[in-house]
Amino acid sequence: TAKPKELFISVTAQGRYSSGGQVLNSRELEEMLQQAAANNPGRQTVIIRADERCHWRYVVNVMNLCAKAHIRDVRTATADAEPAARAGA
């Protein structure tokens, strides 16, 4: 069995999305997920790393976009506050 491909999506406390260092709006994220699913049919895993302070609706949006792209292996994790926020910047 082929190993699933993992795609990490980060969600900031402000609800901004990024992957691989690239900031994405919702449309760009949807396109990325569609392409990832097409490149890895049935083997695409998405791991959503959400800032623990972000509103749940931003995480749900990523989950809905994954479902729309037919990506069923979706995992979530919380991330500690962003370094700049911890430093009081």
Backbone as JSON Lines, residues from 0, in Angstrom:
{"i":0,"aa":"T","n":[0.85,-1.19,0.0],"ca":[0.0,0.0,0.0],"c":[0.89,1.24,0.0]}
{"i":1,"aa":"A","n":[0.53,2.19,-0.85],"ca":[1.31,3.42,-0.94],"c":[1.08,4.28,0.3]}
{"i":2,"aa":"K","n":[2.14,4.94,0.72],"ca":[2.06,5.82,1.88],"c":[1.27,7.08,1.51]}
{"i":3,"aa":"P","n":[0.39,7.54,2.4],"ca":[-0.36,8.76,2.09],"c":[0.56,9.98,2.03]}
{"i":4,"aa":"K","n":[0.17,10.93,1.21],"ca":[0.9,12.19,1.1],"c":[0.3,13.15,2.13]}
{"i":5,"aa":"E","n":[1.16,13.8,2.9],"ca":[0.67,14.73,3.91],"c":[0.83,16.17,3.44]}
{"i":6,"aa":"L","n":[-0.23,16.94,3.64],"ca":[-0.23,18.35,3.33],"c":[-0.61,19.08,4.61]}
{"i":7,"aa":"F","n":[0.25,19.97,5.05],"ca":[0.0,20.72,6.28],"c":[-0.6,22.08,5.93]}
{"i":8,"aa":"I","n":[-1.71,22.4,6.58],"ca":[-2.36,23.7,6.43],"c":[-2.34,24.36,7.8]}
{"i":9,"aa":"S","n":[-1.78,25.54,7.89],"ca":[-1.75,26.27,9.15],"c":[-2.85,27.33,9.14]}
{"i":10,"aa":"V","n":[-3.45,27.53,10.31],"ca":[-4.49,28.55,10.48],"c":[-4.05,29.44,11.64]}
{"i":11,"aa":"T","n":[-3.88,30.73,11.37],"ca":[-3.45,31.66,12.42],"c":[-4.63,32.03,13.31]}
{"i":12,"aa":"A","n":[-4.33,32.71,14.38],"ca":[-5.37,33.18,15.3],"c":[-6.35,34.11,14.59]}
{"i":13,"aa":"Q","n":[-5.86,34.8,13.55],"ca":[-6.7,35.73,12.78],"c":[-7.46,35.04,11.65]}
{"i":14,"aa":"G","n":[-7.26,33.72,11.5],"ca":[-7.97,32.98,10.46],"c":[-7.29,33.01,9.11]}
{"i":15,"aa":"R","n":[-5.99,33.31,9.07],"ca":[-5.26,33.29,7.81],"c":[-4.71,31.88,7.58]}
{"i":16,"aa":"Y","n":[-4.73,31.46,6.32],"ca":[-4.27,30.12,5.94],"c":[-2.9,30.2,5.31]}
{"i":17,"aa":"S","n":[-2.09,29.16,5.55],"ca":[-0.81,29.05,4.87],"c":[-0.43,27.58,4.75]}
{"i":18,"aa":"S","n":[0.41,27.32,3.76],"ca":[0.93,25.98,3.54],"c":[2.29,26.12,2.86]}
{"i":19,"aa":"G","n":[3.28,25.44,3.4],"ca":[4.62,25.51,2.82],"c":[5.18,26.91,2.78]}
{"i":20,"aa":"G","n":[4.82,27.74,3.76],"ca":[5.32,29.11,3.81],"c":[4.57,30.09,2.93]}
{"i":21,"aa":"Q","n":[3.57,29.61,2.2],"ca":[2.8,30.46,1.29],"c":[1.46,30.8,1.94]}
{"i":22,"aa":"V","n":[1.14,32.1,2.03],"ca":[-0.15,32.54,2.56],"c":[-1.19,32.37,1.46]}
{"i":23,"aa":"L","n":[-2.35,31.82,1.85],"ca":[-3.4,31.51,0.87],"c":[-4.73,32.1,1.31]}
{"i":24,"aa":"N","n":[-5.5,32.59,0.34],"ca":[-6.88,32.93,0.67],"c":[-7.72,31.66,0.48]}
{"i":25,"aa":"S","n":[-8.98,31.74,0.78],"ca":[-9.83,30.55,0.74],"c":[-9.91,29.93,-0.66]}
{"i":26,"aa":"R","n":[-9.97,30.76,-1.68],"ca":[-10.03,30.26,-3.06],"c":[-8.74,29.54,-3.44]}
{"i":27,"aa":"E","n":[-7.61,30.15,-3.09],"ca":[-6.31,29.53,-3.39],"c":[-6.14,28.22,-2.63]}
{"i":28,"aa":"L","n":[-6.63,28.19,-1.39],"ca":[-6.57,26.97,-0.6],"c":[-7.4,25.88,-1.25]}
{"i":29,"aa":"E","n":[-8.58,26.24,-1.71],"ca":[-9.44,25.27,-2.39],"c":[-8.74,24.7,-3.63]}
{"i":30,"aa":"E","n":[-8.12,25.56,-4.42],"ca":[-7.4,25.11,-5.62],"c":[-6.24,24.18,-5.25]}
{"i":31,"aa":"M","n":[-5.51,24.53,-4.19],"ca":[-4.4,23.69,-3.75],"c":[-4.89,22.31,-3.33]}
{"i":32,"aa":"L","n":[-5.99,22.27,-2.59],"ca":[-6.54,20.98,-2.13],"c":[-7.04,20.15,-3.3]}
{"i":33,"aa":"Q","n":[-7.69,20.8,-4.26],"ca":[-8.18,20.08,-5.45],"c":[-7.01,19.46,-6.2]}
{"i":34,"aa":"Q","n":[-5.93,20.24,-6.36],"ca":[-4.75,19.75,-7.08],"c":[-4.07,18.62,-6.32]}
{"i":35,"aa":"A","n":[-3.97,18.76,-5.0],"ca":[-3.35,17.72,-4.17],"c":[-4.14,16.42,-4.28]}
{"i":36,"aa":"A","n":[-5.47,16.52,-4.27],"ca":[-6.31,15.33,-4.38],"c":[-6.15,14.69,-5.76]}
{"i":37,"aa":"A","n":[-6.04,15.51,-6.8],"ca":[-5.86,14.98,-8.16],"c":[-4.5,14.3,-8.31]}
{"i":38,"aa":"N","n":[-3.48,14.86,-7.65],"ca":[-2.13,14.29,-7.74],"c":[-1.97,13.01,-6.92]}
{"i":39,"aa":"N","n":[-2.79,12.86,-5.9],"ca":[-2.67,11.72,-4.98],"c":[-4.05,11.12,-4.69]}
{"i":40,"aa":"P","n":[-4.72,10.61,-5.71],"ca":[-6.09,10.13,-5.5],"c":[-6.18,9.04,-4.43]}
{"i":41,"aa":"G","n":[-7.03,9.31,-3.44],"ca":[-7.25,8.36,-2.36],"c":[-6.11,8.25,-1.37]}
{"i":42,"aa":"R","n":[-5.04,9.02,-1.57],"ca":[-3.87,8.92,-0.69],"c":[-3.49,10.25,-0.05]}
{"i":43,"aa":"Q","n":[-4.31,11.26,-0.22],"ca":[-3.96,12.58,0.3],"c":[-4.43,12.73,1.75]}
{"i":44,"aa":"T","n":[-3.51,13.12,2.61],"ca":[-3.81,13.43,4.0],"c":[-3.61,14.92,4.21]}
{"i":45,"aa":"V","n":[-4.54,15.55,4.91],"ca":[-4.4,16.96,5.26],"c":[-4.34,17.06,6.78]}
{"i":46,"aa":"I","n":[-3.34,17.76,7.25],"ca":[-3.2,18.01,8.68],"c":[-3.38,19.51,8.89]}
{"i":47,"aa":"I","n":[-4.41,19.86,9.62],"ca":[-4.73,21.26,9.89],"c":[-4.1,21.62,11.24]}
{"i":48,"aa":"R","n":[-3.15,22.55,11.2],"ca":[-2.53,23.03,12.43],"c":[-3.1,24.42,12.72]}
{"i":49,"aa":"A","n":[-3.99,24.46,13.69],"ca":[-4.69,25.71,13.98],"c":[-4.18,26.32,15.28]}
{"i":50,"aa":"D","n":[-3.97,27.62,15.24],"ca":[-3.64,28.35,16.46],"c":[-4.77,28.1,17.46]}
{"i":51,"aa":"E","n":[-4.41,27.83,18.68],"ca":[-5.43,27.5,19.68],"c":[-6.42,28.64,19.92]}
{"i":52,"aa":"R","n":[-6.09,29.86,19.49],"ca":[-6.99,31.0,19.69],"c":[-7.88,31.3,18.49]}
{"i":53,"aa":"C","n":[-7.72,30.58,17.39],"ca":[-8.51,30.9,16.2],"c":[-9.96,30.44,16.37]}
{"i":54,"aa":"H","n":[-10.85,31.1,15.67],"ca":[-12.25,30.71,15.69],"c":[-12.42,29.39,14.95]}
{"i":55,"aa":"W","n":[-13.25,28.53,15.48],"ca":[-13.47,27.2,14.93],"c":[-13.93,27.26,13.48]}
{"i":56,"aa":"R","n":[-14.63,28.32,13.08],"ca":[-15.17,28.4,11.72],"c":[-14.06,28.34,10.66]}
{"i":57,"aa":"Y","n":[-12.86,28.81,10.98],"ca":[-11.76,28.76,10.02],"c":[-11.28,27.33,9.81]}
{"i":58,"aa":"V","n":[-11.26,26.56,10.88],"ca":[-10.89,25.14,10.79],"c":[-11.96,24.39,10.02]}
{"i":59,"aa":"V","n":[-13.22,24.66,10.32],"ca":[-14.33,24.01,9.63],"c":[-14.29,24.33,8.14]}
{"i":60,"aa":"N","n":[-13.92,25.55,7.79],"ca":[-13.81,25.92,6.38],"c":[-12.79,25.03,5.67]}
{"i":61,"aa":"V","n":[-11.63,24.8,6.29],"ca":[-10.62,23.92,5.69],"c":[-11.18,22.51,5.56]}
{"i":62,"aa":"M","n":[-11.86,22.03,6.6],"ca":[-12.45,20.69,6.56],"c":[-13.47,20.57,5.43]}
{"i":63,"aa":"N","n":[-14.29,21.61,5.25],"ca":[-15.29,21.6,4.18],"c":[-14.62,21.61,2.8]}
{"i":64,"aa":"L","n":[-13.54,22.38,2.66],"ca":[-12.82,22.41,1.39],"c":[-12.18,21.05,1.1]}
{"i":65,"aa":"C","n":[-11.7,20.38,2.15],"ca":[-11.15,19.03,1.97],"c":[-12.24,18.08,1.49]}
{"i":66,"aa":"A","n":[-13.41,18.15,2.1],"ca":[-14.52,17.28,1.7],"c":[-14.91,17.55,0.25]}
{"i":67,"aa":"K","n":[-14.93,18.82,-0.14],"ca":[-15.26,19.19,-1.51],"c":[-14.25,18.62,-2.5]}
{"i":68,"aa":"A","n":[-12.98,18.51,-2.06],"ca":[-11.92,17.97,-2.91],"c":[-11.84,16.44,-2.81]}
{"i":69,"aa":"H","n":[-12.76,15.85,-2.04],"ca":[-12.8,14.39,-1.83],"c":[-11.57,13.89,-1.07]}
{"i":70,"aa":"I","n":[-11.07,14.72,-0.17],"ca":[-9.99,14.3,0.73],"c":[-10.66,13.91,2.03]}
{"i":71,"aa":"R","n":[-10.54,12.64,2.38],"ca":[-11.24,12.13,3.55],"c":[-10.35,11.99,4.78]}
{"i":72,"aa":"D","n":[-9.05,11.93,4.58],"ca":[-8.13,11.79,5.71],"c":[-7.69,13.19,6.15]}
{"i":73,"aa":"V","n":[-8.46,13.74,7.09],"ca":[-8.2,15.09,7.58],"c":[-7.98,15.0,9.09]}
{"i":74,"aa":"R","n":[-6.88,15.57,9.53],"ca":[-6.54,15.54,10.95],"c":[-6.35,16.97,11.43]}
{"i":75,"aa":"T","n":[-6.58,17.16,12.71],"ca":[-6.43,18.5,13.27],"c":[-5.48,18.46,14.46]}
{"i":76,"aa":"A","n":[-4.8,19.57,14.65],"ca":[-3.92,19.74,15.8],"c":[-3.93,21.21,16.17]}
{"i":77,"aa":"T","n":[-3.78,21.48,17.44],"ca":[-3.67,22.89,17.84],"c":[-2.21,23.25,17.95]}
{"i":78,"aa":"A","n":[-1.94,24.49,17.66],"ca":[-0.59,25.03,17.78],"c":[-0.62,26.07,18.88]}
{"i":79,"aa":"D","n":[0.48,26.17,19.61],"ca":[0.58,27.2,20.61],"c":[0.5,28.57,19.94]}
{"i":80,"aa":"A","n":[0.32,29.58,20.74],"ca":[0.27,30.93,20.21],"c":[1.5,31.19,19.35]}
{"i":81,"aa":"E","n":[1.32,32.03,18.34],"ca":[2.4,32.36,17.44],"c":[3.54,33.01,18.21]}
{"i":82,"aa":"P","n":[4.8,32.79,17.79],"ca":[5.95,33.33,18.53],"c":[5.85,34.84,18.77]}
{"i":83,"aa":"A","n":[5.41,35.6,17.79],"ca":[5.31,37.06,17.95],"c":[4.31,37.4,19.04]}
{"i":84,"aa":"A","n":[3.22,36.64,19.12],"ca":[2.2,36.9,20.14],"c":[2.76,36.57,21.52]}
{"i":85,"aa":"R","n":[3.54,35.5,21.62],"ca":[4.11,35.1,22.9],"c":[5.11,36.16,23.39]}
{"i":86,"aa":"A","n":[5.81,36.76,22.45],"ca":[6.83,37.74,22.81],"c":[6.22,39.1,23.15]}
{"i":87,"aa":"G","n":[4.9,39.21,22.95],"ca":[4.22,40.46,23.23],"c":[4.38,41.49,22.14]}
{"i":88,"aa":"A","n":[4.76,41.06,20.94],"ca":[4.97,41.99,19.82],"c":[3.64,42.43,19.25]}
